[in-house]
Short mmCIF file of N, CA and C in Angstrom, two decimals:
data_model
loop_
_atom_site.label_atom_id
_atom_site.label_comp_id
_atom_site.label_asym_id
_atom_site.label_seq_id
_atom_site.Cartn_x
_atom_site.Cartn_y
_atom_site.Cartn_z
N UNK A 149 109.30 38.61 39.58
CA UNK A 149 107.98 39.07 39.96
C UNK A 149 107.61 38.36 41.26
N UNK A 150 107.50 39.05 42.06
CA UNK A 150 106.57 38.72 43.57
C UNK A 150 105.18 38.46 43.24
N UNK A 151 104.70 37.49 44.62
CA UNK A 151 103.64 36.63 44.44
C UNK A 151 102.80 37.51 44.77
N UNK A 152 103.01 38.83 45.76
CA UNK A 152 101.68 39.72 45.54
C UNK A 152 101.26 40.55 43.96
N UNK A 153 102.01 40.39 43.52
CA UNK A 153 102.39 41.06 42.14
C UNK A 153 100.94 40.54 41.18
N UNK A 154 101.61 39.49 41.11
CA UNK A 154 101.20 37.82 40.56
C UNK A 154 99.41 37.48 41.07
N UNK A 155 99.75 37.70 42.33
CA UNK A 155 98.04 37.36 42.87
C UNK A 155 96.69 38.88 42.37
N UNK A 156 97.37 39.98 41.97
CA UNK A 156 96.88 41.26 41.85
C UNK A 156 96.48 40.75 40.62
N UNK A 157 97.50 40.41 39.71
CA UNK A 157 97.47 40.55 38.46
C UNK A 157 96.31 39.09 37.89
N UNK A 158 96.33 38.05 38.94
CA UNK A 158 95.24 37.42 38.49
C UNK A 158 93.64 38.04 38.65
N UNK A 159 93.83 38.56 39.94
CA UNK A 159 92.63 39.00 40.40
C UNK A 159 92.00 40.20 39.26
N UNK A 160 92.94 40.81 39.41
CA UNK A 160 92.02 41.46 38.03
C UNK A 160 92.05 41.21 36.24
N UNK A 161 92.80 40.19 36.33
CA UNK A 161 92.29 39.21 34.98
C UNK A 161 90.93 38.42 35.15
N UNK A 162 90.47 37.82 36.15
CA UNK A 162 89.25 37.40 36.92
C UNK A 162 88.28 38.04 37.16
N UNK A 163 88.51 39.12 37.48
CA UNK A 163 87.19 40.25 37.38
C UNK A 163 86.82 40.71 35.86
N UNK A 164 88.09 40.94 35.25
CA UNK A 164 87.68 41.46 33.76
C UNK A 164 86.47 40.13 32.93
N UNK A 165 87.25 39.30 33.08
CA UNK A 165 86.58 37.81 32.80
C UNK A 165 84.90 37.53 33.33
N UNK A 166 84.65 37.97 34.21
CA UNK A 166 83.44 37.75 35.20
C UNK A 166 82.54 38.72 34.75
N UNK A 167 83.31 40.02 34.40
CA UNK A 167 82.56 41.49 33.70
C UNK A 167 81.70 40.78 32.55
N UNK A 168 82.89 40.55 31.20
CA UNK A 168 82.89 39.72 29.77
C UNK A 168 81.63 38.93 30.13
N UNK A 169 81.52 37.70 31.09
CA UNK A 169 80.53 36.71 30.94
C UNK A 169 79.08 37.00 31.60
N UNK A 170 79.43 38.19 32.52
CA UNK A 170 78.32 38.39 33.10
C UNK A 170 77.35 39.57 31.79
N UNK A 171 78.05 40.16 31.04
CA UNK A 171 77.52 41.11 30.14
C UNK A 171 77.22 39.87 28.72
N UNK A 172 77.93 39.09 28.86
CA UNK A 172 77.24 37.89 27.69
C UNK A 172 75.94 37.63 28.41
N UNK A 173 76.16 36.96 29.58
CA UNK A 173 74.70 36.12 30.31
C UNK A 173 73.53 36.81 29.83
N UNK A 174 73.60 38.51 30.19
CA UNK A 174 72.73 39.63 30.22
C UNK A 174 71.91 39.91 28.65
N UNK A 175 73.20 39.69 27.69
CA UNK A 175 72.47 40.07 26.39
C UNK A 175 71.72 38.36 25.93
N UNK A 176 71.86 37.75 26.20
CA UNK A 176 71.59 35.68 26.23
C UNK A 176 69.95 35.63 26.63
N UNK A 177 69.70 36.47 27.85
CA UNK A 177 68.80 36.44 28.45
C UNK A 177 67.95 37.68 27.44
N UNK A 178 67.99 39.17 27.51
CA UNK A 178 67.45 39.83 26.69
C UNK A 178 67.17 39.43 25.15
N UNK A 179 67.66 38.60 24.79
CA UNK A 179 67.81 37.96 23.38
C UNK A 179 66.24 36.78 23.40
N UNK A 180 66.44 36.24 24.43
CA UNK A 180 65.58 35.20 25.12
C UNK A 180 64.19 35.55 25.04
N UNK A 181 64.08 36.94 26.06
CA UNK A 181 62.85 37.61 26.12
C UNK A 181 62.66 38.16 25.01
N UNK A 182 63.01 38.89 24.24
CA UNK A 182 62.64 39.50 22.55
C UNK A 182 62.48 38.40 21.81
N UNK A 183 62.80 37.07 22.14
CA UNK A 183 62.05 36.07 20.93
C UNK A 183 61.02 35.40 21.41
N UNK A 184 60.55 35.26 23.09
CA UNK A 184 59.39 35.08 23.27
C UNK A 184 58.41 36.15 22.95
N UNK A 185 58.68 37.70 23.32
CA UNK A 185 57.54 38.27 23.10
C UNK A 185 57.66 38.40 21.79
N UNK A 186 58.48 38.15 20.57
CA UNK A 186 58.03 38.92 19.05
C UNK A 186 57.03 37.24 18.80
N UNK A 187 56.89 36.50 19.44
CA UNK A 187 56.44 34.71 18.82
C UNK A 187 54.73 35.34 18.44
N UNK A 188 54.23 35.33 17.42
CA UNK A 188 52.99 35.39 17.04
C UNK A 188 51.83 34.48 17.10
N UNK A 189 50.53 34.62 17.23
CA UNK A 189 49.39 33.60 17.52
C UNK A 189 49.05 32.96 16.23
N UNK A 190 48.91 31.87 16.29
CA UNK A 190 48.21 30.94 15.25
C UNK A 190 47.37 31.80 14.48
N UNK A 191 46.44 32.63 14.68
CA UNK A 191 45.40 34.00 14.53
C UNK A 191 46.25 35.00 13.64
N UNK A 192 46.85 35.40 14.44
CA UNK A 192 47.74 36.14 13.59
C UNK A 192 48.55 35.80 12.47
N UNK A 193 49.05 34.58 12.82
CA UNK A 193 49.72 33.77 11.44
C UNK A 193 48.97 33.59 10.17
N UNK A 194 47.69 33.26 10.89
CA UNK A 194 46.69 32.73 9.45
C UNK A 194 46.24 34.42 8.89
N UNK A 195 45.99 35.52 9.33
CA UNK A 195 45.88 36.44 9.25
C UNK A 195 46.98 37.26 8.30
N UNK A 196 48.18 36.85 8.90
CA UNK A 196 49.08 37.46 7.58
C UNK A 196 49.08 36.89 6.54
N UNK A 197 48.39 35.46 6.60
CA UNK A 197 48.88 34.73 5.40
C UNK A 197 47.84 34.65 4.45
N UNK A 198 46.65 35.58 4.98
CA UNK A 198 45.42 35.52 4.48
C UNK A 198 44.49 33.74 4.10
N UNK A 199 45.13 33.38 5.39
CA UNK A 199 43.87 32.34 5.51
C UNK A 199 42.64 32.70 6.19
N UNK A 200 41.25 32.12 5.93
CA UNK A 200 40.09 32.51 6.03
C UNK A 200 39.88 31.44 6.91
N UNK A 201 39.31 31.05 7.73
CA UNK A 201 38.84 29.78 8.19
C UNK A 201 36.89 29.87 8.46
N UNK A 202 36.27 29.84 7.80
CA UNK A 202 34.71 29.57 7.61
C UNK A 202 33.90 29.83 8.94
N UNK A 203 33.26 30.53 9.45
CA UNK A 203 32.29 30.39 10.62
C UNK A 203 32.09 28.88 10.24
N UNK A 204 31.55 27.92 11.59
CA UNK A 204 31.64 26.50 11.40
C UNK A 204 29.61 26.67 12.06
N UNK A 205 29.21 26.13 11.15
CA UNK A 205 27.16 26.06 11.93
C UNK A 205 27.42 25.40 13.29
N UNK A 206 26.23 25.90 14.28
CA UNK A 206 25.75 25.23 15.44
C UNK A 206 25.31 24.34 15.07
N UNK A 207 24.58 24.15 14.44
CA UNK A 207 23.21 22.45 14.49
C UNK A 207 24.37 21.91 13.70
N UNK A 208 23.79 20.48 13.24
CA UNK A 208 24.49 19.85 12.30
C UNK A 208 23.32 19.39 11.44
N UNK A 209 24.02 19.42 10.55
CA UNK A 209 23.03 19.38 9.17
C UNK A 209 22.90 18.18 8.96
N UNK A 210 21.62 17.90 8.67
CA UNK A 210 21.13 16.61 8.25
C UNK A 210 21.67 16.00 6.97
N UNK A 211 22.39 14.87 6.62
CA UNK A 211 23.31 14.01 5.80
C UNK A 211 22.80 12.85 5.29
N UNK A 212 22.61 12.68 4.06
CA UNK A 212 21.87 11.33 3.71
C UNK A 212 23.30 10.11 3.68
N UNK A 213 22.74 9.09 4.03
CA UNK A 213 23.68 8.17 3.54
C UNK A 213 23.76 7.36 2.43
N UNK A 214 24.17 6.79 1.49
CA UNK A 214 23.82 6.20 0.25
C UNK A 214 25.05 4.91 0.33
N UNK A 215 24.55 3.73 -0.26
CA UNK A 215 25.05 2.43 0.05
C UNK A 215 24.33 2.11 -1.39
N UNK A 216 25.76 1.01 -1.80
CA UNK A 216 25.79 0.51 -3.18
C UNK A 216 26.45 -0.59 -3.27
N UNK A 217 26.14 -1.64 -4.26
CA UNK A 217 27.21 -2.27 -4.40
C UNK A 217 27.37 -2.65 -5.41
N UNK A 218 28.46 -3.17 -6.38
CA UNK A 218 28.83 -3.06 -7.39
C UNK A 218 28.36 -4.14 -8.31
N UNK A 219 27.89 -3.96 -9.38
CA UNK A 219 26.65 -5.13 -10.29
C UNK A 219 27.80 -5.24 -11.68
N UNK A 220 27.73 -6.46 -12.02
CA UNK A 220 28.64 -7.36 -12.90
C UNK A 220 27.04 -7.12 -14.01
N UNK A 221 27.18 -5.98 -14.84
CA UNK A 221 26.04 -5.96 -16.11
C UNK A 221 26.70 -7.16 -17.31
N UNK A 222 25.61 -7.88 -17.93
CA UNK A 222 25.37 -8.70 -19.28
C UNK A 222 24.32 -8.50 -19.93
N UNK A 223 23.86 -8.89 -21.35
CA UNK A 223 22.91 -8.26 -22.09
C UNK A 223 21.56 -8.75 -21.68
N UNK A 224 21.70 -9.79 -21.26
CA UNK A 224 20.41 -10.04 -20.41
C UNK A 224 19.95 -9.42 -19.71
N UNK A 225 20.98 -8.47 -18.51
CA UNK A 225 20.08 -7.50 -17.51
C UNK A 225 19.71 -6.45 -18.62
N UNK A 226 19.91 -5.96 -19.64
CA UNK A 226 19.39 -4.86 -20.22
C UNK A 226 18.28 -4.85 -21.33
N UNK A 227 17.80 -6.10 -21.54
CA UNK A 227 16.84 -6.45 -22.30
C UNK A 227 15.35 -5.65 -22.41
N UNK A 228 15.14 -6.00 -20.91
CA UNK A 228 14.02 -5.27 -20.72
C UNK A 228 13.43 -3.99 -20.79
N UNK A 229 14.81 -3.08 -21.23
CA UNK A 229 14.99 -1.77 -21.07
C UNK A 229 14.68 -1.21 -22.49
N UNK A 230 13.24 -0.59 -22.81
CA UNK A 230 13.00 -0.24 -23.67
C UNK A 230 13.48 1.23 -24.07
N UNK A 231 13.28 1.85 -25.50
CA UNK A 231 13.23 3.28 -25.59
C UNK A 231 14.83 3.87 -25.80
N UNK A 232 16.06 2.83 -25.67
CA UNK A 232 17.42 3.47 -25.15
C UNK A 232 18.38 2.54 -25.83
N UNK A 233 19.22 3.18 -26.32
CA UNK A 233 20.45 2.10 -26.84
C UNK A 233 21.63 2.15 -25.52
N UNK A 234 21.75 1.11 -25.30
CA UNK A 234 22.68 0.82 -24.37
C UNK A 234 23.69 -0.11 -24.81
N UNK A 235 25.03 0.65 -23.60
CA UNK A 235 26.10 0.39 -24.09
C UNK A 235 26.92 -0.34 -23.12
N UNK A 236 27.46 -1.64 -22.81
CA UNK A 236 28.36 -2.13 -21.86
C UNK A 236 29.12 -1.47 -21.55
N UNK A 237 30.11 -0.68 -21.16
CA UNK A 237 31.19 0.32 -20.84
C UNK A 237 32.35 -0.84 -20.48
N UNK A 238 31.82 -1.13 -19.06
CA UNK A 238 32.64 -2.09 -18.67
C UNK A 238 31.76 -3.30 -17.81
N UNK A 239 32.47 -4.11 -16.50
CA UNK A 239 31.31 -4.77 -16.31
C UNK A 239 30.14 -4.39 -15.29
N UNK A 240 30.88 -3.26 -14.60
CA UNK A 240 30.07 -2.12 -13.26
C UNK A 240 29.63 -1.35 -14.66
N UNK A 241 30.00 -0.76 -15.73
CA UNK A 241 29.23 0.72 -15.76
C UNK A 241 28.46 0.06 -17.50
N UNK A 242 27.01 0.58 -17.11
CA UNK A 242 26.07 1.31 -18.33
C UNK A 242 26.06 2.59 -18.85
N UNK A 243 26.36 2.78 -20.21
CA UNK A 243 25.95 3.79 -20.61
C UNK A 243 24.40 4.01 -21.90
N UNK A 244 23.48 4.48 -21.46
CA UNK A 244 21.99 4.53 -22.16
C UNK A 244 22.07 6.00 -22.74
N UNK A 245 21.54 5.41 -24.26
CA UNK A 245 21.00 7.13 -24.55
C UNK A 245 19.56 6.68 -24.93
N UNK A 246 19.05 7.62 -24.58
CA UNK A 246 17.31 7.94 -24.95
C UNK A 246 17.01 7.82 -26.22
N UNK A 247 15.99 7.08 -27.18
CA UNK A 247 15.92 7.03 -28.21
C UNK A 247 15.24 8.41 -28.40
N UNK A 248 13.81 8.78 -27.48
CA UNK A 248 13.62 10.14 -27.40
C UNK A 248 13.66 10.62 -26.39
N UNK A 249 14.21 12.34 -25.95
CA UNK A 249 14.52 12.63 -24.87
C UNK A 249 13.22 12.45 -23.95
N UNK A 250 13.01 12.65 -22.75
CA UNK A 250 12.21 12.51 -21.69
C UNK A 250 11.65 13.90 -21.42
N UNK A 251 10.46 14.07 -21.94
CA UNK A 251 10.00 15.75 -21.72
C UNK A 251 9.67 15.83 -19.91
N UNK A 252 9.99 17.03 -19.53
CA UNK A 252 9.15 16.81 -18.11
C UNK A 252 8.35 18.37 -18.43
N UNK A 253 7.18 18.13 -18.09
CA UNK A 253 6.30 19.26 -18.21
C UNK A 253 6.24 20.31 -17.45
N UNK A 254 5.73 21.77 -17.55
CA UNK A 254 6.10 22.97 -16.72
C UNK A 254 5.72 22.22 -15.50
N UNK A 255 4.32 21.30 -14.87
CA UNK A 255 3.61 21.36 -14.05
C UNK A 255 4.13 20.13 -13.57
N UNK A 256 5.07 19.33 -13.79
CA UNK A 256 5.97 18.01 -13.55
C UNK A 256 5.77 18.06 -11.65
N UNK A 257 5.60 16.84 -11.81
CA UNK A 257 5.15 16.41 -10.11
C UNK A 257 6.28 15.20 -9.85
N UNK A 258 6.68 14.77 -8.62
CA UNK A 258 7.61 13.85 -8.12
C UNK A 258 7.17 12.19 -8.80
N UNK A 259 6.00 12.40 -9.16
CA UNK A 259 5.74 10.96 -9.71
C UNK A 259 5.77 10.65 -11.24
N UNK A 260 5.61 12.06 -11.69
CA UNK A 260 6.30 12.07 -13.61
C UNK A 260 7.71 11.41 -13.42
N UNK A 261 8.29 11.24 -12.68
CA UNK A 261 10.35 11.15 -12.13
C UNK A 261 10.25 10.33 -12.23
N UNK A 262 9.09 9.67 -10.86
CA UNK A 262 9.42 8.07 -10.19
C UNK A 262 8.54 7.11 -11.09
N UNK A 263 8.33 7.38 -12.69
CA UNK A 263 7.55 6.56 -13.49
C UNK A 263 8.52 6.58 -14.31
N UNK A 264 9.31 7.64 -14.73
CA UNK A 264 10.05 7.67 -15.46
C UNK A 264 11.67 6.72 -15.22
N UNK A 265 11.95 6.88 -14.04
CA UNK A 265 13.02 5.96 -12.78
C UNK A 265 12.62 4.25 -13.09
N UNK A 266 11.11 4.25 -13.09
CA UNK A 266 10.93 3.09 -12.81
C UNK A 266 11.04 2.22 -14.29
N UNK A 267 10.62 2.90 -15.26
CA UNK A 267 10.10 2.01 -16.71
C UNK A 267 11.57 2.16 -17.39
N UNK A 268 12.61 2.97 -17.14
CA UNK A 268 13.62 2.99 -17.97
C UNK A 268 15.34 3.33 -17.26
N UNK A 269 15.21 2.57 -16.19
CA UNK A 269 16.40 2.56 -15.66
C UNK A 269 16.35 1.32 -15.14
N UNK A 270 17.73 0.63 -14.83
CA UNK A 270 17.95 -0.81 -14.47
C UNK A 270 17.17 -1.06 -12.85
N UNK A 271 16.29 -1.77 -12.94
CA UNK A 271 15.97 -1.87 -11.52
C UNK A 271 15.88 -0.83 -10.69
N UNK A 272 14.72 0.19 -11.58
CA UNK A 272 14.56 1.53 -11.33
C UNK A 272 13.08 1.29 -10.59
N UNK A 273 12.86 0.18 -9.99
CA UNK A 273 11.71 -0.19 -8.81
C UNK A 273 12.70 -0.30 -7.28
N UNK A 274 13.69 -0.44 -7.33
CA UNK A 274 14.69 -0.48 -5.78
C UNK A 274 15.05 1.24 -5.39
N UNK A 275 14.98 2.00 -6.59
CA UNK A 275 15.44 3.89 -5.91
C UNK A 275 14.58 4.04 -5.35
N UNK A 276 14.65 4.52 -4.23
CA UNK A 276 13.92 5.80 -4.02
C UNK A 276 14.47 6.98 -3.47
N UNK A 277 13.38 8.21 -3.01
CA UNK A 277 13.70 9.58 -3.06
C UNK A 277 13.56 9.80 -2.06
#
């Protein structure tokens, strides 16, 4: 075999080759673009998945804060506590039952509460409302 033979026969092994990679590159790239545009929005995600996400309010709503701290009860603090059998639980928790329940009347006002708060709950002169 002659070297023009030889040089033909590479050259178009080289082109076939260049065809092959250039028609890979082509589908690499189209492959590329069809998975950016199918990529879906956060919106849409929660949407198929039937998540709801809440209208969120403009103002912000007014929040009380409440602060406590934890009381070591003995039968001495509960002495004074008429009307109720009480029970140590542990050394944070009381449990009281009413000897009679506490009526509140149809016409019950904020201070039937805060008399009631005050004469039969532990240091039921420190709540307030």
């Amino acid at each position: 075999m002659d070297w023009s033979s030889a040089k033909t026969m590479f050259i178009f092994t080289f082109l076939i080759l260049n065809v092959f990679l250039l028609y890979q590159l082509i589908q690499l790239e189209n492959e590329n673009k069809n998975a950016f545009i199918q990529e879906t929005s956060m919106e849409e995600r929660m949407l198929a998945d039937d998540i709801q996400v809440p209208e969120l309010p403009e103002d912000p709503k007014k929040e009380y804060y409440v602060e406590a701290t934890a009381k070591k009860f003995n039968r001495i603090d509960t002495e004074n506590l008429s009307s109720q059998e009480i029970t140590i639980i542990s050394e944070n928790i009381l449990q009281s039952n009413l000897s009679t329940p506490f009526q509140l009347k149809d016409d019950w006002k904020q201070t039937d509460v805060d008399m009631f708060v005050f004469n039969h709950i532990y240091q039921g002169s420190q709540y307030t409302f």
